[in-house]
Amino acid sequence: MKHHLSEEELTGYALNLLTDADREALDQHLQDCPACHAALEGHARQQARMQAQLQAELAARSPSPRMTFAAIAPAVRRSRRVSRRAGVLEFFRSYGSVIAAAVGVILAAAAVLRNVTWPLLGLQQNASLSLPFAAGIMLGVPAFSHYGQNRLQRPPLPWIWVAAMALWLGTALLGLYEIALLRDVLLRAYLRFGPPSSQLLAQAEALGSWGVFFMGGVWVALVIGGGEYHYHHVGQRASWRLFAWTVLAQLALLTLPLLV
Amino acid sequence: MSDTVALIQDWQAGNEGAAEALYNAHRSDVYRLAYALLGNAEDAEEVAQDALTYALVNIRHYAPERASFATWLHTITVSRCRDRQRRKRLVSFSLTEWLGLGRDLSDPAPGPEASAIEAERREALLQAMQELHPAVREALVLRYWAGHTFREIAEIMDCPLPTAQSRVRLGYQQLRAALREERA
């Protein structure tokens, strides 16, 4: 390495943010370059100074004598009494979330079966919006009841995994149903452009097929990408938030047939 | 650490003396973290009391295998500080704060052994930290004051590891630039 280290490289080195390979590569340069070595030492000194100053400044700050255990003891006692009862309620709430998510999955599967698969097989013609709506609401229960909850504030109980997997599966199934729903919406919207004719119908159906192809691609990407994201963030605030927004978006999409 | 675990177990069994001992062991620590994030003694004290009450009441949610008690407490404190900042931004508009009079960063007098210049520099550092973005300030305080690892910072801030790393890096660079400007 001939050039001097950049500020980014120096900061990364000083803050211990580099991978072993990157660090080794920079080490070789640092051995031969007194200027970069001095710059790195400057960063190390600056960091040590900041750390010492911050610690000294905060060490000089102490809570006032009013901040005592006696001041919170009544609230702690009261809340703890309530909290014991709340523990039982929480047990039901936790497992209630899993049950709601499972019911959501069943309803979403039923919506796909009744509204997509049966018409394809010629078994049923009239679609029902109540099934997917009910599925969305049931999936919304665990997603919204844990919205904003941090993983460290509660241990990752097995039910969190079960609820997260059920939510992922339920939203994926609902998404599958919504592809068929959006195709119908697209067809109906296009057919409004002119008087009914076989040519217009053929154009609308071609558009619908392209729509299904496009939405199918988006669905696959979202299901795989979302699954990976939730797997890495299970039980975290970010995962609950994404589930909640997904369910909300899906419920909003379900209202489209009412508008078109 | 084992003392803390024993105290937690005693408190879970209903011994209020253990709760008081836990409170006293972490009182200053929680207050200082809240102070570093909020820059105001009154708010810091209120948030610290709130965080400690929450922790003691919800002690059954603490899982020792996941994080140390201090890390768990820091998570609660950071979360409460965010709530306080959010509420303040939404609900109130304080003229004194807008004019910079609401902050009491210079309240405590430096110890007799500390030189005036050193005290001034320390105060300038805390002032400069208050100018940072709240998320960047959180990361920096957790790193430099609490000495948490990047992984712990990511857990406390509930963000991916690279985000925690880049926030510390950004905070360091911004603080460095601000202090350099001040000296110039």
Coordinates of C-alpha atoms in Angstrom, one line a residue:
Chain A
M1 CA 0.0 0.0 0.0
K2 CA 1.6 3.2 -1.2
H3 CA -1.0 5.9 -0.3
H4 CA -1.5 7.2 3.2
L5 CA -4.5 6.0 5.2
S6 CA -7.7 7.9 4.7
E7 CA -9.6 9.4 7.7
E8 CA -12.2 6.6 7.3
E9 CA -9.5 3.9 7.6
L10 CA -7.8 5.7 10.5
T11 CA -11.1 6.1 12.4
G12 CA -12.1 2.5 11.6
Y13 CA -8.8 1.3 12.9
A14 CA -8.9 3.4 16.1
L15 CA -12.5 2.4 16.9
N16 CA -11.7 -1.2 16.3
L17 CA -14.2 -1.6 13.5
L18 CA -12.1 -3.4 10.9
T19 CA -12.0 -7.0 10.0
D20 CA -8.9 -9.0 10.8
A21 CA -7.9 -9.0 7.1
D22 CA -8.4 -5.2 6.7
R23 CA -6.5 -4.6 9.9
E24 CA -3.5 -6.7 8.8
A25 CA -3.4 -4.9 5.5
L26 CA -3.2 -1.6 7.3
D27 CA -0.7 -2.9 9.8
Q28 CA 1.8 -3.4 7.1
H29 CA 1.5 0.1 5.9
L30 CA 1.6 1.5 9.5
Q31 CA 4.9 -0.2 10.1
D32 CA 6.5 1.6 7.2
C33 CA 4.8 5.0 7.4
P34 CA 5.6 7.2 10.4
A35 CA 3.0 9.9 9.3
C36 CA 0.1 7.4 9.4
H37 CA 1.4 5.9 12.6
A38 CA 1.4 9.3 14.2
A39 CA -2.1 10.1 12.9
L40 CA -3.4 6.8 14.3
E41 CA -1.8 7.6 17.7
G42 CA -3.5 11.0 17.5
H43 CA -6.9 9.3 17.1
A44 CA -6.1 6.9 20.0
R45 CA -5.2 9.8 22.2
Q46 CA -8.3 11.8 21.2
Q47 CA -10.5 8.8 22.0
A48 CA -8.9 8.1 25.4
R49 CA -9.2 11.8 26.2
M50 CA -12.9 11.9 25.2
Q51 CA -13.6 8.8 27.2
A52 CA -11.8 10.1 30.3
Q53 CA -13.5 13.5 30.0
L54 CA -16.9 12.0 29.6
Q55 CA -16.5 9.7 32.5
A56 CA -15.1 12.4 34.8
E57 CA -17.9 14.8 33.8
L58 CA -20.6 12.3 34.5
A59 CA -18.9 11.1 37.7
A60 CA -19.2 14.6 39.0
R61 CA -23.0 14.4 38.5
S62 CA -24.9 12.7 41.2
P63 CA -28.6 12.3 41.7
S64 CA -30.2 14.7 44.3
P65 CA -31.0 13.4 47.8
R66 CA -34.7 13.3 46.7
M67 CA -33.9 10.3 44.4
T68 CA -34.3 7.5 46.9
F69 CA -35.8 4.0 47.0
A70 CA -38.4 5.3 49.5
A71 CA -39.7 7.6 46.8
I72 CA -40.6 4.8 44.5
A73 CA -41.2 2.0 47.1
P74 CA -45.0 2.6 47.3
A75 CA -45.3 2.5 43.4
V76 CA -43.1 -0.7 43.3
R77 CA -45.2 -2.4 46.0
R78 CA -48.5 -1.4 44.3
S79 CA -47.4 -2.4 40.8
R80 CA -45.9 -5.6 42.0
R81 CA -49.2 -6.7 43.5
V82 CA -50.9 -5.8 40.2
S83 CA -48.0 -7.3 38.4
R84 CA -48.5 -10.8 40.0
R85 CA -52.1 -10.8 38.7
A86 CA -50.8 -9.4 35.4
G87 CA -48.4 -12.3 35.1
V88 CA -51.4 -14.6 34.7
L89 CA -53.0 -12.3 32.2
E90 CA -49.8 -12.0 30.4
F91 CA -49.6 -15.8 30.1
F92 CA -52.9 -15.7 28.3
R93 CA -51.9 -12.7 26.2
S94 CA -48.7 -14.4 25.1
Y95 CA -50.4 -17.7 24.1
G96 CA -53.4 -15.7 22.9
S97 CA -51.0 -14.0 20.3
V98 CA -49.9 -17.5 19.1
I99 CA -53.5 -18.7 18.9
A100 CA -54.6 -15.5 17.0
A101 CA -51.7 -15.9 14.6
A102 CA -52.5 -19.6 14.0
V103 CA -56.2 -18.7 13.4
G104 CA -55.0 -16.0 11.0
V105 CA -52.9 -18.6 9.1
I106 CA -55.9 -21.0 8.9
L107 CA -58.2 -18.2 7.7
A108 CA -55.6 -16.9 5.1
A109 CA -55.2 -20.5 3.8
A110 CA -59.0 -20.8 3.6
A111 CA -59.2 -17.5 1.7
V112 CA -56.7 -18.8 -0.8
L113 CA -58.6 -22.1 -1.1
R114 CA -62.1 -20.6 -1.4
N115 CA -61.3 -17.5 -3.5
V116 CA -58.5 -18.7 -5.7
T117 CA -58.2 -22.4 -5.9
W118 CA -61.9 -23.3 -6.0
P119 CA -62.8 -20.9 -8.9
L120 CA -59.8 -22.3 -10.8
L121 CA -61.3 -25.8 -10.4
G122 CA -64.8 -24.5 -11.3
L123 CA -66.1 -25.4 -7.8
Q124 CA -67.0 -21.9 -6.6
Q125 CA -67.6 -18.7 -8.4
N126 CA -68.4 -16.0 -5.9
A127 CA -65.5 -14.7 -3.9
S128 CA -65.8 -13.8 -0.2
L129 CA -63.9 -10.8 1.3
S130 CA -64.8 -11.7 4.9
L131 CA -62.4 -14.6 5.1
P132 CA -59.2 -12.5 4.1
F133 CA -60.4 -9.6 6.2
A134 CA -60.8 -11.9 9.3
A135 CA -57.4 -13.3 8.5
G136 CA -55.8 -9.9 8.4
I137 CA -57.4 -8.8 11.7
M138 CA -56.3 -12.0 13.5
L139 CA -52.8 -11.6 12.2
G140 CA -52.9 -8.0 13.3
V141 CA -53.5 -9.1 17.0
P142 CA -49.9 -10.4 17.6
A143 CA -48.3 -7.8 15.3
F144 CA -49.9 -4.8 17.0
S145 CA -49.9 -6.0 20.6
H146 CA -46.1 -6.3 20.4
Y147 CA -45.5 -3.2 18.3
G148 CA -42.5 -1.3 19.6
Q149 CA -41.4 -4.0 22.1
N150 CA -37.7 -4.5 22.6
R151 CA -36.3 -8.1 22.8
L152 CA -34.1 -7.3 25.8
Q153 CA -37.1 -6.1 27.8
R154 CA -38.6 -9.6 27.6
P155 CA -36.9 -12.9 27.2
P156 CA -37.3 -14.6 23.8
L157 CA -39.8 -17.2 24.8
P158 CA -40.5 -20.0 22.4
W159 CA -43.9 -18.5 21.6
I160 CA -42.2 -15.5 20.0
W161 CA -40.7 -17.8 17.4
V162 CA -44.0 -19.6 16.9
A163 CA -45.9 -16.3 16.6
A164 CA -43.3 -14.9 14.2
M165 CA -43.4 -18.0 12.0
A166 CA -47.2 -18.0 12.0
L167 CA -47.2 -14.3 11.1
W168 CA -44.8 -14.8 8.3
L169 CA -46.8 -17.7 6.9
G170 CA -50.1 -15.9 7.3
T171 CA -49.0 -12.7 5.6
A172 CA -47.4 -14.8 2.8
L173 CA -50.7 -16.6 2.2
L174 CA -52.7 -13.4 2.4
G175 CA -50.3 -11.9 -0.1
L176 CA -50.9 -14.9 -2.4
Y177 CA -54.6 -14.2 -2.2
E178 CA -54.1 -10.5 -2.9
I179 CA -52.3 -11.3 -6.2
A180 CA -55.6 -12.9 -7.4
L181 CA -57.6 -10.0 -5.9
L182 CA -55.5 -7.3 -7.5
R183 CA -55.7 -9.1 -10.9
D184 CA -59.5 -8.9 -10.6
V185 CA -59.3 -5.2 -9.7
L186 CA -57.0 -4.6 -12.6
L187 CA -59.4 -6.4 -15.0
R188 CA -62.4 -4.5 -13.7
A189 CA -60.7 -1.2 -13.9
Y190 CA -59.5 -1.8 -17.5
L191 CA -63.0 -2.9 -18.6
R192 CA -64.3 0.4 -17.6
F193 CA -62.3 2.1 -20.4
G194 CA -64.8 1.2 -23.1
P195 CA -68.0 -0.7 -24.1
P196 CA -67.9 -4.4 -23.5
S197 CA -66.3 -6.3 -26.4
S198 CA -64.3 -9.4 -26.9
Q199 CA -61.3 -7.4 -27.9
L200 CA -61.3 -5.3 -24.7
L201 CA -61.8 -8.5 -22.6
A202 CA -58.8 -10.1 -24.3
Q203 CA -56.7 -7.0 -23.7
A204 CA -57.8 -6.9 -20.0
E205 CA -57.0 -10.5 -19.6
A206 CA -53.5 -10.1 -21.1
L207 CA -53.0 -7.1 -18.8
G208 CA -54.2 -9.3 -15.8
S209 CA -51.7 -12.1 -16.8
W210 CA -48.8 -9.6 -16.9
G211 CA -50.0 -8.2 -13.6
V212 CA -50.0 -11.7 -12.0
F213 CA -46.5 -12.3 -13.4
F214 CA -45.2 -9.0 -12.0
M215 CA -46.9 -9.3 -8.7
G216 CA -45.8 -13.0 -8.3
G217 CA -42.2 -11.8 -8.7
V218 CA -42.7 -9.1 -6.0
W219 CA -44.5 -11.6 -3.8
V220 CA -41.6 -14.1 -4.0
A221 CA -39.0 -11.4 -3.3
L222 CA -41.0 -10.1 -0.3
V223 CA -41.6 -13.6 1.2
I224 CA -38.0 -14.6 0.9
G225 CA -36.6 -11.2 1.9
G226 CA -39.1 -10.7 4.7
G227 CA -38.5 -14.2 6.0
E228 CA -34.8 -13.6 6.2
Y229 CA -35.3 -10.2 7.9
H230 CA -37.6 -11.6 10.5
Y231 CA -35.3 -14.6 11.1
H232 CA -32.5 -12.2 11.9
H233 CA -34.7 -9.8 14.0
V234 CA -37.1 -12.2 15.6
G235 CA -38.7 -10.7 18.7
Q236 CA -37.0 -7.3 18.1
R237 CA -38.9 -4.0 17.7
A238 CA -38.0 -3.8 14.0
S239 CA -39.6 -7.2 13.3
W240 CA -42.9 -6.5 15.1
R241 CA -43.0 -3.1 13.4
L242 CA -42.5 -4.7 10.0
F243 CA -45.2 -7.3 10.7
A244 CA -47.6 -4.6 11.8
W245 CA -47.0 -2.5 8.7
T246 CA -47.3 -5.5 6.4
V247 CA -50.7 -6.5 8.0
L248 CA -51.9 -2.9 7.7
A249 CA -50.9 -2.7 4.0
Q250 CA -52.6 -6.0 3.3
L251 CA -55.8 -4.8 5.0
A252 CA -55.6 -1.6 2.9
L253 CA -55.3 -3.7 -0.3
L254 CA -58.3 -5.7 0.7
T255 CA -60.5 -2.5 0.6
L256 CA -59.5 -1.9 -3.1
P257 CA -62.4 -4.0 -4.6
L258 CA -64.8 -1.8 -2.6
L259 CA -63.4 1.3 -4.3
V260 CA -63.2 0.0 -7.9
Chain B
M1 CA -22.3 -10.1 39.3
S2 CA -23.2 -13.0 41.6
D3 CA -24.3 -10.5 44.2
T4 CA -26.6 -9.0 41.7
V5 CA -28.0 -12.4 40.8
A6 CA -28.6 -13.2 44.4
L7 CA -30.3 -9.9 45.0
I8 CA -32.5 -10.5 42.0
Q9 CA -33.5 -13.9 43.3
D10 CA -34.2 -12.5 46.7
W11 CA -36.4 -9.7 45.2
Q12 CA -38.2 -12.2 43.1
A13 CA -38.9 -14.1 46.3
G14 CA -40.4 -11.0 47.7
N15 CA -37.6 -9.5 49.9
E16 CA -38.0 -5.8 49.6
G17 CA -34.6 -5.2 51.2
A18 CA -33.1 -6.9 48.1
A19 CA -35.0 -4.5 45.9
E20 CA -33.6 -1.5 47.8
A21 CA -30.1 -2.9 47.6
L22 CA -30.5 -3.3 43.8
Y23 CA -31.8 0.2 43.6
N24 CA -28.9 1.6 45.5
A25 CA -26.3 -0.3 43.5
H26 CA -27.6 1.1 40.2
R27 CA -29.2 4.4 41.1
S28 CA -26.2 6.6 40.2
D29 CA -25.4 4.6 37.1
V30 CA -28.9 4.9 35.7
Y31 CA -29.1 8.6 36.6
R32 CA -25.8 9.3 34.8
L33 CA -26.8 7.5 31.7
A34 CA -30.1 9.4 31.6
Y35 CA -28.3 12.7 32.3
A36 CA -25.8 12.1 29.4
L37 CA -28.7 11.4 27.0
L38 CA -31.1 14.2 28.2
G39 CA -28.6 16.9 29.4
N40 CA -31.0 18.0 32.1
A41 CA -30.8 17.0 35.8
E42 CA -34.5 17.1 36.5
D43 CA -35.5 15.1 33.5
A44 CA -32.7 12.6 34.1
E45 CA -33.8 12.0 37.7
E46 CA -37.4 11.5 36.7
V47 CA -36.5 9.1 33.9
A48 CA -34.1 7.2 36.2
Q49 CA -36.7 6.7 38.8
D50 CA -39.2 5.6 36.2
A51 CA -36.6 3.2 34.7
L52 CA -35.7 1.7 38.1
T53 CA -39.3 1.3 39.1
Y54 CA -40.1 -0.5 35.8
A55 CA -37.1 -2.8 36.2
L56 CA -38.0 -3.7 39.8
V57 CA -41.6 -4.3 39.1
N58 CA -40.9 -6.3 35.9
I59 CA -37.9 -8.2 37.3
R60 CA -39.4 -11.5 36.1
H61 CA -38.8 -10.3 32.5
Y62 CA -35.0 -10.1 33.1
A63 CA -33.2 -13.1 31.6
P64 CA -29.6 -13.4 33.0
E65 CA -28.6 -15.6 30.1
R66 CA -29.3 -12.9 27.6
A67 CA -27.7 -9.9 29.1
S68 CA -26.1 -8.5 32.3
F69 CA -28.5 -6.7 34.7
A70 CA -26.7 -3.4 33.9
T71 CA -27.2 -3.9 30.1
W72 CA -30.9 -4.7 30.7
L73 CA -31.2 -1.6 32.9
H74 CA -29.4 0.5 30.2
T75 CA -31.9 -0.8 27.6
I76 CA -34.8 0.3 29.7
T77 CA -33.2 3.7 30.5
V78 CA -32.4 4.4 26.8
S79 CA -36.0 3.5 25.9
R80 CA -37.4 5.8 28.6
C81 CA -35.1 8.6 27.5
R82 CA -36.4 8.3 23.9
D83 CA -40.0 8.4 25.2
R84 CA -39.1 11.6 27.1
Q85 CA -37.5 13.2 24.2
R86 CA -40.4 12.3 21.9
R87 CA -43.0 13.6 24.3
K88 CA -41.0 16.8 24.8
R89 CA -40.8 17.4 21.0
L90 CA -44.5 16.7 20.5
V91 CA -46.1 18.3 23.4
S92 CA -44.2 21.3 24.6
F93 CA -42.3 24.2 23.2
S94 CA -40.1 25.7 25.9
L95 CA -38.8 29.2 25.2
T96 CA -36.1 28.8 27.8
E97 CA -34.9 25.6 26.2
W98 CA -35.0 27.2 22.8
L99 CA -32.8 30.0 24.1
G100 CA -30.5 27.4 25.6
L101 CA -31.3 28.4 29.2
G102 CA -33.1 25.2 30.1
R103 CA -29.9 23.1 30.1
D104 CA -28.1 22.8 33.3
L105 CA -25.0 21.2 32.0
S106 CA -22.8 23.5 33.9
D107 CA -24.6 23.1 37.2
P108 CA -22.2 21.1 39.3
A109 CA -19.0 22.8 40.2
P110 CA -15.8 21.0 39.3
G111 CA -14.0 19.3 42.1
P112 CA -11.4 21.4 43.9
E113 CA -8.6 19.4 42.3
A114 CA -9.8 19.9 38.8
S115 CA -8.3 22.8 36.9
A116 CA -10.7 25.4 35.4
I117 CA -9.5 24.5 31.8
E118 CA -10.0 20.8 32.3
A119 CA -13.5 21.4 33.7
E120 CA -14.3 23.7 30.8
R121 CA -13.1 21.1 28.3
R122 CA -15.3 18.4 29.9
E123 CA -18.3 20.7 29.9
A124 CA -17.6 21.5 26.2
L125 CA -17.6 17.8 25.4
L126 CA -20.9 17.3 27.1
Q127 CA -22.3 20.4 25.4
A128 CA -21.1 19.1 22.0
M129 CA -22.7 15.7 22.7
Q130 CA -26.0 17.4 23.2
E131 CA -25.8 18.7 19.6
L132 CA -25.5 15.2 18.1
H133 CA -28.4 13.3 16.7
P134 CA -30.0 11.4 19.7
A135 CA -29.3 8.0 18.2
V136 CA -25.7 8.9 17.6
R137 CA -25.4 10.3 21.2
E138 CA -26.9 7.1 22.6
A139 CA -24.3 5.0 20.8
L140 CA -21.4 7.2 21.8
V141 CA -22.5 7.3 25.5
L142 CA -23.0 3.6 25.6
R143 CA -19.5 3.1 24.1
Y144 CA -17.4 5.7 25.9
W145 CA -19.2 6.0 29.2
A146 CA -20.7 2.6 29.8
G147 CA -18.0 0.7 27.9
H148 CA -20.4 -1.6 26.1
T149 CA -19.2 -3.7 23.2
F150 CA -20.7 -2.9 19.7
R151 CA -22.8 -6.1 20.0
E152 CA -24.3 -4.9 23.3
I153 CA -24.9 -1.4 21.9
A154 CA -26.8 -3.0 19.0
E155 CA -28.9 -5.0 21.5
I156 CA -29.6 -2.0 23.7
M157 CA -30.5 0.2 20.8
D158 CA -32.3 -2.6 19.0
C159 CA -30.5 -2.1 15.7
P160 CA -28.2 -4.2 13.5
L161 CA -24.5 -4.4 14.5
P162 CA -23.2 -2.4 11.5
T163 CA -25.7 0.4 12.4
A164 CA -24.4 0.5 15.9
Q165 CA -20.8 0.6 14.6
S166 CA -21.5 3.4 12.1
R167 CA -23.3 5.5 14.8
V168 CA -20.3 5.3 17.1
R169 CA -18.0 6.2 14.1
L170 CA -20.2 9.1 13.1
G171 CA -20.5 10.3 16.7
Y172 CA -16.7 10.2 17.1
Q173 CA -16.1 12.1 13.9
Q174 CA -18.7 14.8 14.6
L175 CA -17.5 15.2 18.2
R176 CA -13.9 15.5 17.1
A177 CA -14.8 18.1 14.5
A178 CA -17.0 20.1 17.0
L179 CA -14.3 20.1 19.6
R180 CA -11.6 21.1 17.1
E181 CA -13.8 24.0 15.9
E182 CA -14.3 25.1 19.5
R183 CA -10.6 25.2 20.2
A184 CA -9.9 27.1 17.0

